[in-house]
mmCIF file of C-alpha atoms and ligand atoms in Angstrom:
data_model
loop_
_atom_site.group_PDB
_atom_site.id
_atom_site.type_symbol
_atom_site.label_atom_id
_atom_site.label_comp_id
_atom_site.label_asym_id
_atom_site.label_seq_id
_atom_site.Cartn_x
_atom_site.Cartn_y
_atom_site.Cartn_z
ATOM 1 C CA MET A 1 19.637 1.459 19.868
ATOM 2 C CA GLY A 2 20.968 -0.070 16.958
ATOM 3 C CA PHE A 3 21.853 0.392 13.604
ATOM 4 C CA SER A 4 18.364 -0.195 11.643
ATOM 5 C CA THR A 5 18.515 -0.855 7.703
ATOM 6 C CA LEU A 6 14.961 1.339 7.381
ATOM 7 C CA LYS A 7 16.426 4.614 8.221
ATOM 8 C CA GLY A 8 16.533 7.081 5.512
ATOM 9 C CA ARG A 9 13.355 4.351 3.864
ATOM 10 C CA ASN A 10 9.881 5.039 2.408
ATOM 11 C CA LEU A 11 7.092 2.384 3.253
ATOM 12 C CA LEU A 12 4.950 3.396 0.112
ATOM 13 C CA SER A 13 4.135 -0.046 -0.262
ATOM 14 C CA LEU A 14 5.192 -3.655 1.664
ATOM 15 C CA LEU A 15 6.846 -4.492 -1.058
ATOM 16 C CA ASP A 16 9.721 -1.949 0.358
ATOM 17 C CA VAL A 17 10.312 -4.074 3.217
ATOM 18 C CA ASN A 18 11.611 -7.384 3.620
ATOM 19 C CA ALA A 19 10.331 -9.723 6.770
ATOM 20 C CA ALA A 20 12.587 -9.403 9.064
ATOM 21 C CA GLU A 21 12.356 -5.197 8.480
ATOM 22 C CA ILE A 22 8.333 -5.823 9.185
ATOM 23 C CA GLY A 23 9.383 -8.141 12.279
ATOM 24 C CA GLU A 24 11.656 -5.035 13.569
ATOM 25 C CA LEU A 25 8.431 -2.538 12.917
ATOM 26 C CA LEU A 26 6.178 -4.693 14.987
ATOM 27 C CA ASP A 27 9.014 -5.191 17.328
ATOM 28 C CA ARG A 28 9.427 -1.406 17.865
ATOM 29 C CA ALA A 29 5.460 -1.151 17.582
ATOM 30 C CA GLY A 30 5.024 -3.545 20.755
ATOM 31 C CA ASP A 31 8.239 -2.392 22.502
ATOM 32 C CA LEU A 32 6.621 0.753 22.317
ATOM 33 C CA LYS A 33 3.131 -0.005 23.461
ATOM 34 C CA GLU A 34 4.012 -1.632 26.202
ATOM 35 C CA ARG A 35 6.559 1.752 27.253
ATOM 36 C CA ALA A 36 3.281 3.726 26.450
ATOM 37 C CA ALA A 37 1.423 2.071 28.504
ATOM 38 C CA CYS A 38 3.027 3.361 31.810
ATOM 39 C CA GLY A 39 3.351 6.254 30.677
ATOM 40 C CA GLU A 40 6.974 6.147 28.869
ATOM 41 C CA ARG A 41 7.645 8.374 25.779
ATOM 42 C CA VAL A 42 10.406 7.614 23.685
ATOM 43 C CA PRO A 43 10.952 11.677 22.339
ATOM 44 C CA VAL A 44 13.779 10.032 19.942
ATOM 45 C CA LEU A 45 12.574 12.480 16.802
ATOM 46 C CA ALA A 46 12.553 15.870 19.406
ATOM 47 C CA GLY A 47 12.404 18.434 17.193
ATOM 48 C CA ARG A 48 11.844 16.880 13.976
ATOM 49 C CA ASN A 49 8.573 18.329 12.001
ATOM 50 C CA ILE A 50 6.441 16.067 10.451
ATOM 51 C CA ALA A 51 3.932 16.016 7.331
ATOM 52 C CA LEU A 52 0.338 15.004 6.859
ATOM 53 C CA ILE A 53 -0.827 15.552 3.689
ATOM 54 C CA PHE A 54 -4.559 13.906 3.547
ATOM 55 C CA LEU A 55 -6.300 14.417 -0.342
ATOM 56 C CA LYS A 56 -8.909 11.719 0.759
ATOM 57 C CA PRO A 57 -10.417 12.516 4.745
ATOM 58 C CA SER A 58 -9.437 9.716 7.700
ATOM 59 C CA CYS A 59 -10.020 9.969 10.999
ATOM 60 C CA ARG A 60 -7.604 6.823 12.538
ATOM 61 C CA THR A 61 -5.033 7.316 10.555
ATOM 62 C CA ARG A 62 -4.916 11.525 11.248
ATOM 63 C CA VAL A 63 -5.563 10.423 14.780
ATOM 64 C CA SER A 64 -2.715 8.302 14.799
ATOM 65 C CA PHE A 65 -0.064 9.807 12.670
ATOM 66 C CA VAL A 66 -0.402 13.022 14.902
ATOM 67 C CA VAL A 67 -0.421 11.679 18.300
ATOM 68 C CA ALA A 68 2.632 9.136 17.525
ATOM 69 C CA ALA A 69 4.739 12.328 16.539
ATOM 70 C CA THR A 70 3.871 14.004 19.007
ATOM 71 C CA GLN A 71 4.368 11.198 21.287
ATOM 72 C CA SER A 72 8.265 10.714 19.829
ATOM 73 C CA GLY A 73 8.833 14.608 20.884
ATOM 74 C CA ALA A 74 7.859 15.541 16.586
ATOM 75 C CA HIS A 75 5.688 18.576 15.475
ATOM 76 C CA PRO A 76 2.759 17.211 13.077
ATOM 77 C CA GLU A 77 1.681 19.213 10.733
ATOM 78 C CA PHE A 78 -1.865 18.885 9.007
ATOM 79 C CA PHE A 79 -2.655 19.683 5.054
ATOM 80 C CA GLY A 80 -5.526 19.154 3.698
ATOM 81 C CA ARG A 81 -7.195 18.903 -0.418
ATOM 82 C CA GLU A 82 -7.438 22.098 -0.645
ATOM 83 C CA ASP A 83 -4.393 23.151 0.874
ATOM 84 C CA ILE A 84 -1.697 21.407 -1.693
ATOM 85 C CA ARG A 85 -3.604 21.897 -4.938
ATOM 86 C CA PHE A 86 -1.391 18.569 -6.501
ATOM 87 C CA GLY A 87 -1.606 19.741 -10.327
ATOM 88 C CA ILE A 88 -3.873 22.204 -10.353
ATOM 89 C CA LYS A 89 -1.230 25.122 -9.016
ATOM 90 C CA GLU A 90 1.730 23.328 -8.480
ATOM 91 C CA SER A 91 3.189 19.966 -9.465
ATOM 92 C CA VAL A 92 3.267 17.443 -7.610
ATOM 93 C CA ARG A 93 7.281 17.064 -8.302
ATOM 94 C CA ASP A 94 7.577 20.733 -6.482
ATOM 95 C CA ILE A 95 5.457 20.523 -3.914
ATOM 96 C CA ALA A 96 7.993 17.137 -3.081
ATOM 97 C CA GLN A 97 10.987 19.314 -2.874
ATOM 98 C CA VAL A 98 9.346 21.765 -0.965
ATOM 99 C CA PHE A 99 8.407 19.123 1.703
ATOM 100 C CA GLY A 100 11.546 17.376 1.514
ATOM 101 C CA ARG A 101 13.287 20.436 1.994
ATOM 102 C CA VAL A 102 11.221 21.651 4.934
ATOM 103 C CA PHE A 103 10.030 18.614 6.573
ATOM 104 C CA ASP A 104 12.103 15.231 8.347
ATOM 105 C CA GLY A 105 8.828 12.755 6.787
ATOM 106 C CA VAL A 106 5.418 12.963 5.311
ATOM 107 C CA MET A 107 2.571 10.581 5.874
ATOM 108 C CA PHE A 108 0.775 10.945 2.087
ATOM 109 C CA ARG A 109 -2.902 9.825 1.709
ATOM 110 C CA GLY A 110 -4.160 9.813 -1.870
ATOM 111 C CA PHE A 111 -5.008 8.493 -5.021
ATOM 112 C CA GLU A 112 -3.944 6.601 -7.590
ATOM 113 C CA HIS A 113 0.170 5.236 -6.085
ATOM 114 C CA THR A 114 1.754 6.838 -9.608
ATOM 115 C CA THR A 115 1.551 10.473 -7.411
ATOM 116 C CA ILE A 116 2.605 8.890 -4.133
ATOM 117 C CA ALA A 117 6.202 7.401 -5.907
ATOM 118 C CA GLU A 118 6.720 10.301 -7.569
ATOM 119 C CA PHE A 119 5.603 12.490 -4.732
ATOM 120 C CA ALA A 120 9.296 9.899 -2.702
ATOM 121 C CA ALA A 121 11.150 10.187 -5.731
ATOM 122 C CA HIS A 122 11.621 13.959 -5.083
ATOM 123 C CA ALA A 123 11.064 14.548 -1.947
ATOM 124 C CA GLY A 124 14.774 12.939 0.006
ATOM 125 C CA VAL A 125 12.707 12.303 3.088
ATOM 126 C CA PRO A 126 11.192 8.958 4.098
ATOM 127 C CA VAL A 127 8.196 9.408 2.697
ATOM 128 C CA TRP A 128 5.010 6.675 4.041
ATOM 129 C CA ASN A 129 1.768 5.970 2.130
ATOM 130 C CA GLY A 130 -1.119 6.552 4.025
ATOM 131 C CA LEU A 131 -3.720 4.712 2.335
ATOM 132 C CA CYS A 132 -3.914 5.100 -1.635
ATOM 133 C CA ASP A 133 -6.293 3.346 -4.272
ATOM 134 C CA THR A 134 -3.947 0.264 -4.340
ATOM 135 C CA TYR A 135 -2.014 -0.138 -1.519
ATOM 136 C CA HIS A 136 -2.345 0.431 2.979
ATOM 137 C CA PRO A 137 0.641 -0.781 4.255
ATOM 138 C CA THR A 138 0.577 1.981 7.890
ATOM 139 C CA GLN A 139 -3.350 0.226 8.319
ATOM 140 C CA VAL A 140 -1.901 -4.161 7.951
ATOM 141 C CA LEU A 141 1.685 -3.518 10.125
ATOM 142 C CA ALA A 142 -0.978 -2.681 13.135
ATOM 143 C CA ASP A 143 -3.562 -5.148 11.267
ATOM 144 C CA LEU A 144 -0.464 -7.758 11.543
ATOM 145 C CA LEU A 145 0.394 -6.505 15.047
ATOM 146 C CA THR A 146 -2.506 -7.475 16.422
ATOM 147 C CA LEU A 147 -2.343 -10.890 14.601
ATOM 148 C CA ARG A 148 0.381 -11.570 16.752
ATOM 149 C CA GLU A 149 -0.877 -10.206 20.146
ATOM 150 C CA ASN A 150 -3.655 -12.561 19.945
ATOM 151 C CA PHE A 151 -1.680 -15.622 17.676
ATOM 152 C CA GLY A 152 2.284 -15.117 18.094
ATOM 153 C CA GLU A 153 3.339 -17.112 15.371
ATOM 154 C CA LEU A 154 2.252 -15.287 11.734
ATOM 155 C CA HIS A 155 3.743 -18.666 9.854
ATOM 156 C CA GLY A 156 1.434 -20.499 7.844
ATOM 157 C CA LEU A 157 -1.470 -18.410 10.180
ATOM 158 C CA PRO A 158 -5.225 -18.780 8.260
ATOM 159 C CA VAL A 159 -7.018 -15.613 7.704
ATOM 160 C CA THR A 160 -10.126 -15.124 5.548
ATOM 161 C CA TYR A 161 -10.890 -11.371 3.698
ATOM 162 C CA VAL A 162 -14.105 -10.679 2.738
ATOM 163 C CA GLY A 163 -15.278 -8.241 0.568
ATOM 164 C CA ASP A 164 -14.348 -6.628 -2.492
ATOM 165 C CA GLY A 165 -10.760 -8.497 -3.037
ATOM 166 C CA ARG A 166 -8.928 -5.991 -5.272
ATOM 167 C CA ASN A 167 -9.515 -3.122 -2.921
ATOM 168 C CA ASN A 168 -6.542 -1.354 -1.025
ATOM 169 C CA VAL A 169 -6.584 -3.878 1.994
ATOM 170 C CA ALA A 170 -7.082 -7.160 0.015
ATOM 171 C CA ARG A 171 -3.965 -6.525 -1.780
ATOM 172 C CA THR A 172 -1.734 -5.265 0.723
ATOM 173 C CA LEU A 173 -3.407 -8.149 2.549
ATOM 174 C CA ALA A 174 -1.937 -10.294 -0.021
ATOM 175 C CA VAL A 175 1.435 -8.506 -0.150
ATOM 176 C CA ALA A 176 1.567 -9.091 4.108
ATOM 177 C CA ALA A 177 0.873 -13.146 3.171
ATOM 178 C CA VAL A 178 4.206 -13.599 0.406
ATOM 179 C CA LYS A 179 6.907 -11.245 3.175
ATOM 180 C CA LEU A 180 5.576 -13.530 6.230
ATOM 181 C CA GLY A 181 4.448 -16.622 4.939
ATOM 182 C CA LEU A 182 0.420 -16.205 6.023
ATOM 183 C CA ASP A 183 -2.048 -18.635 4.770
ATOM 184 C CA LEU A 184 -4.487 -15.588 3.224
ATOM 185 C CA ARG A 185 -8.239 -16.537 1.733
ATOM 186 C CA VAL A 186 -9.864 -13.779 -0.239
ATOM 187 C CA LEU A 187 -13.417 -14.613 -0.113
ATOM 188 C CA ALA A 188 -15.064 -12.669 -2.683
ATOM 189 C CA PRO A 189 -17.256 -12.943 -5.821
ATOM 190 C CA GLU A 190 -16.338 -13.785 -9.172
ATOM 191 C CA PRO A 191 -16.736 -10.147 -10.068
ATOM 192 C CA LEU A 192 -14.528 -8.828 -7.634
ATOM 193 C CA HIS A 193 -11.852 -11.310 -7.031
ATOM 194 C CA PRO A 194 -7.915 -9.624 -8.054
ATOM 195 C CA ASP A 195 -6.088 -10.040 -11.298
ATOM 196 C CA PRO A 196 -4.931 -13.474 -11.058
ATOM 197 C CA ALA A 197 -1.849 -12.528 -12.581
ATOM 198 C CA SER A 198 -0.988 -9.715 -10.155
ATOM 199 C CA ILE A 199 -1.561 -12.838 -7.267
ATOM 200 C CA ALA A 200 0.387 -16.068 -9.660
ATOM 201 C CA GLU A 201 3.683 -13.269 -9.752
ATOM 202 C CA LEU A 202 3.570 -11.910 -6.067
ATOM 203 C CA LEU A 203 3.238 -15.324 -5.100
ATOM 204 C CA ALA A 204 6.431 -16.215 -7.748
ATOM 205 C CA GLY A 205 8.344 -14.133 -5.401
ATOM 206 C CA ALA A 206 7.398 -15.138 -2.674
ATOM 207 C CA GLU A 207 9.713 -14.230 0.596
ATOM 208 C CA SER A 208 8.247 -17.662 2.663
ATOM 209 C CA SER A 209 7.448 -21.003 1.267
ATOM 210 C CA ARG A 210 4.802 -21.008 3.674
ATOM 211 C CA ALA A 211 2.604 -18.075 2.188
ATOM 212 C CA ALA A 212 -0.255 -19.493 0.436
ATOM 213 C CA ILE A 213 -2.861 -16.905 -1.104
ATOM 214 C CA THR A 214 -6.536 -18.592 -2.293
ATOM 215 C CA VAL A 215 -9.246 -16.378 -3.807
ATOM 216 C CA THR A 216 -12.615 -17.794 -3.970
ATOM 217 C CA ALA A 217 -16.389 -17.684 -4.136
ATOM 218 C CA SER A 218 -16.824 -20.019 -1.424
ATOM 219 C CA PRO A 219 -17.156 -19.458 2.208
ATOM 220 C CA ALA A 220 -16.598 -23.655 3.006
ATOM 221 C CA GLU A 221 -13.238 -22.986 1.118
ATOM 222 C CA ALA A 222 -12.137 -19.571 2.613
ATOM 223 C CA LEU A 223 -13.660 -20.223 6.117
ATOM 224 C CA ALA A 224 -12.402 -23.533 7.095
ATOM 225 C CA GLY A 225 -10.444 -23.191 10.047
ATOM 226 C CA SER A 226 -9.136 -19.817 9.719
ATOM 227 C CA ALA A 227 -8.056 -17.488 13.354
ATOM 228 C CA ALA A 228 -8.806 -14.328 11.241
ATOM 229 C CA VAL A 229 -11.990 -13.296 9.503
ATOM 230 C CA TYR A 230 -11.305 -9.544 8.003
ATOM 231 C CA GLY A 231 -13.461 -6.808 6.662
ATOM 232 C CA ASP A 232 -13.587 -3.735 4.711
ATOM 233 C CA VAL A 233 -16.661 -1.188 3.299
ATOM 234 C CA TRP A 234 -17.793 -2.887 0.438
ATOM 235 C CA VAL A 235 -16.937 0.385 -1.083
ATOM 236 C CA SER A 236 -14.595 2.117 -0.338
ATOM 237 C CA MET A 237 -13.448 5.697 -0.978
ATOM 238 C CA GLY A 238 -13.671 7.627 -4.462
ATOM 239 C CA GLU A 239 -15.896 4.096 -6.042
ATOM 240 C CA GLU A 240 -19.140 5.532 -4.436
ATOM 241 C CA GLU A 241 -21.109 5.284 -7.550
ATOM 242 C CA GLN A 242 -20.628 1.661 -8.133
ATOM 243 C CA THR A 243 -22.657 1.492 -4.363
ATOM 244 C CA ASP A 244 -25.463 -0.152 -5.182
ATOM 245 C CA ARG A 245 -23.622 -2.326 -7.810
ATOM 246 C CA ARG A 246 -21.338 -4.041 -4.829
ATOM 247 C CA ILE A 247 -24.646 -4.357 -2.525
ATOM 248 C CA GLU A 248 -25.856 -6.868 -4.801
ATOM 249 C CA LEU A 249 -22.952 -8.219 -5.585
ATOM 250 C CA LEU A 250 -21.645 -8.635 -1.401
ATOM 251 C CA ARG A 251 -24.976 -8.903 0.368
ATOM 252 C CA ASP A 252 -24.869 -12.832 0.881
ATOM 253 C CA LEU A 253 -21.414 -12.108 2.465
ATOM 254 C CA LYS A 254 -22.457 -9.898 5.007
ATOM 255 C CA VAL A 255 -20.395 -11.143 8.330
ATOM 256 C CA THR A 256 -22.286 -12.716 11.275
ATOM 257 C CA PRO A 257 -22.320 -15.066 13.800
ATOM 258 C CA GLU A 258 -22.985 -18.076 11.092
ATOM 259 C CA LEU A 259 -20.378 -16.876 8.454
ATOM 260 C CA MET A 260 -18.426 -16.741 12.016
ATOM 261 C CA ALA A 261 -19.237 -19.739 13.146
ATOM 262 C CA ARG A 262 -18.030 -21.816 9.263
ATOM 263 C CA THR A 263 -14.106 -21.106 10.297
ATOM 264 C CA GLY A 264 -15.237 -24.537 13.163
ATOM 265 C CA ARG A 265 -12.647 -22.471 15.290
ATOM 266 C CA THR A 266 -13.931 -20.651 18.713
ATOM 267 C CA ASP A 267 -10.499 -18.711 18.962
ATOM 268 C CA THR A 268 -11.339 -17.319 15.243
ATOM 269 C CA VAL A 269 -10.917 -13.287 15.813
ATOM 270 C CA TYR A 270 -12.930 -10.401 13.987
ATOM 271 C CA LEU A 271 -10.688 -7.942 12.739
ATOM 272 C CA HIS A 272 -11.996 -4.794 10.022
ATOM 273 C CA CYS A 273 -9.720 -1.839 9.789
ATOM 274 C CA LEU A 274 -12.420 0.250 9.816
ATOM 275 C CA PRO A 275 -14.362 2.848 8.934
ATOM 276 C CA ALA A 276 -16.829 0.261 9.426
ATOM 277 C CA PHE A 277 -20.774 0.245 8.303
ATOM 278 C CA HIS A 278 -22.653 -1.738 10.888
ATOM 279 C CA ASP A 279 -25.927 -1.804 13.038
ATOM 280 C CA LEU A 280 -25.233 0.407 14.885
ATOM 281 C CA GLU A 281 -27.474 3.628 13.644
ATOM 282 C CA THR A 282 -25.073 6.058 11.620
ATOM 283 C CA GLU A 283 -26.617 8.511 8.830
ATOM 284 C CA THR A 284 -25.142 6.366 5.894
ATOM 285 C CA ALA A 285 -25.901 3.182 7.687
ATOM 286 C CA ARG A 286 -29.739 4.684 7.970
ATOM 287 C CA ALA A 287 -29.169 5.578 4.924
ATOM 288 C CA ARG A 288 -28.647 2.030 2.987
ATOM 289 C CA PRO A 289 -29.283 -0.620 5.993
ATOM 290 C CA ASP A 290 -28.540 -3.746 3.291
ATOM 291 C CA LEU A 291 -24.430 -1.587 2.472
ATOM 292 C CA ARG A 292 -24.264 -2.831 6.228
ATOM 293 C CA GLU A 293 -21.096 -5.597 5.681
ATOM 294 C CA VAL A 294 -21.294 -6.762 9.131
ATOM 295 C CA ALA A 295 -23.467 -7.708 12.236
ATOM 296 C CA ASP A 296 -23.327 -6.167 15.636
ATOM 297 C CA GLU A 297 -23.168 -9.146 17.383
ATOM 298 C CA VAL A 298 -20.075 -9.400 15.324
ATOM 299 C CA PHE A 299 -18.203 -6.665 15.503
ATOM 300 C CA GLU A 300 -19.626 -5.610 19.265
ATOM 301 C CA GLY A 301 -18.686 -9.261 19.801
ATOM 302 C CA PRO A 302 -16.111 -11.045 22.368
ATOM 303 C CA ARG A 303 -13.680 -12.243 19.168
ATOM 304 C CA SER A 304 -13.496 -8.351 18.429
ATOM 305 C CA ARG A 305 -10.799 -7.015 17.724
ATOM 306 C CA VAL A 306 -11.694 -3.596 15.737
ATOM 307 C CA PHE A 307 -10.518 -1.248 18.170
ATOM 308 C CA ASP A 308 -7.116 -3.387 19.037
ATOM 309 C CA GLN A 309 -6.575 -2.534 15.369
ATOM 310 C CA SER A 310 -7.199 0.877 15.341
ATOM 311 C CA GLU A 311 -4.960 1.679 18.623
ATOM 312 C CA ASN A 312 -1.988 -0.657 16.907
ATOM 313 C CA ARG A 313 -2.017 2.375 14.191
ATOM 314 C CA MET A 314 -1.119 4.488 16.318
ATOM 315 C CA HIS A 315 1.556 2.297 18.146
ATOM 316 C CA THR A 316 3.262 1.143 14.237
ATOM 317 C CA ALA A 317 3.431 4.541 13.277
ATOM 318 C CA LYS A 318 5.064 5.420 15.832
ATOM 319 C CA ALA A 319 8.126 2.994 15.200
ATOM 320 C CA LEU A 320 7.523 3.581 11.746
ATOM 321 C CA MET A 321 8.383 7.302 11.673
ATOM 322 C CA GLN A 322 11.390 6.295 14.445
ATOM 323 C CA LEU A 323 12.695 3.230 12.406
ATOM 324 C CA THR A 324 12.664 5.715 9.467
ATOM 325 C CA ILE A 325 14.158 9.011 10.378
ATOM 326 C CA ALA A 326 16.238 8.497 13.158
ATOM 327 C CA GLY A 327 16.800 4.725 12.740
HETATM 328 N N1 LIG B 401 -8.300 2.567 8.680
HETATM 329 C C1 LIG B 401 -8.355 3.873 8.248
HETATM 330 O O1 LIG B 401 -7.239 4.030 7.747
HETATM 331 O O2 LIG B 401 -8.492 4.789 8.889
HETATM 332 P P1 LIG B 401 -9.194 6.707 8.283
HETATM 333 O O3 LIG B 401 -9.485 6.421 6.861
HETATM 334 O O4 LIG B 401 -10.256 7.113 9.630
HETATM 335 O O5 LIG B 401 -7.894 6.550 8.547
HETATM 336 N N1 LIG B 402 -10.675 -0.163 1.305
HETATM 337 C C1 LIG B 402 -10.926 1.482 2.182
HETATM 338 C C2 LIG B 402 -10.325 1.496 3.519
HETATM 339 C C3 LIG B 402 -10.362 2.364 4.277
HETATM 340 C C4 LIG B 402 -9.483 2.642 5.205
HETATM 341 C C5 LIG B 402 -11.136 2.741 1.329
HETATM 342 O O1 LIG B 402 -10.372 3.090 1.034
HETATM 343 O O2 LIG B 402 -12.020 3.388 1.374
#
């Protein structure tokens, strides 16, 4: 394996990497996935130590980084909210310097993007954003790998995101669109549209001439010809007090077989970063049945790729850690 420009780098958002580097991450992840399927391990991080900081809860991000680190030969260590009391007992800056002296890389899930940026500025080792209020880049790497597995070429690929158009996943997909030339449509009611100035700024700096971002409340405009319909929860972590209002705004955009049919294609895939509220019984879904953003016929249906995405979190996390630590 040759020298990678990713060595020593952070991934705080996809804005930190260029299209070629995203391609390198996806190629490596695909290769590692094939090798893992044959039982092969690539222990290029033997003897290394990885810190996983979670100030918000997690299932997929935690398991994918733990297993990816272990299969790469590294030791992962988990830190929860109560272990790392930023700003209460110690400053972000001091903790970052301690972690940077001890660990070879740090995955950080938190709230404000400025906190993770401050942490990365003082850690001196690669820091990967495992979700913040603004971005979720390690998720979208897995999504891009899943899209590539299904459609091969990402250039010009029409993808429709449905839901809260201002959240971390929608924003990260918009960055991916301008890097790689996706034809991204954001389908959301007007109060949940992303800030037009931020979209214009992203498009002005687009790396690919195929990049397009359409923000619309019209299902017909957003869905026609789409290769993928991408859902997320209507209420992101930390926004729970907005639940009633979100249901009011989004209830007509629940992803049903009828909504999927509006793409006019039979090969459209359904994607979701998970966790999802669908028609299966969970405590939350039972308490608020109208908070379900997707019908089971779609979530469990033959065009759903949601568990491929989950698995791909692990392969992309492995590629990210290997390339940024070992090169
Ligand atoms: N998609 C995702 O990040 O899931 P978790 O919140 O469970 O990590
Ligand atoms: N937008 C969601 C993503 C969860 C993976 C959240 O922030 O809760």
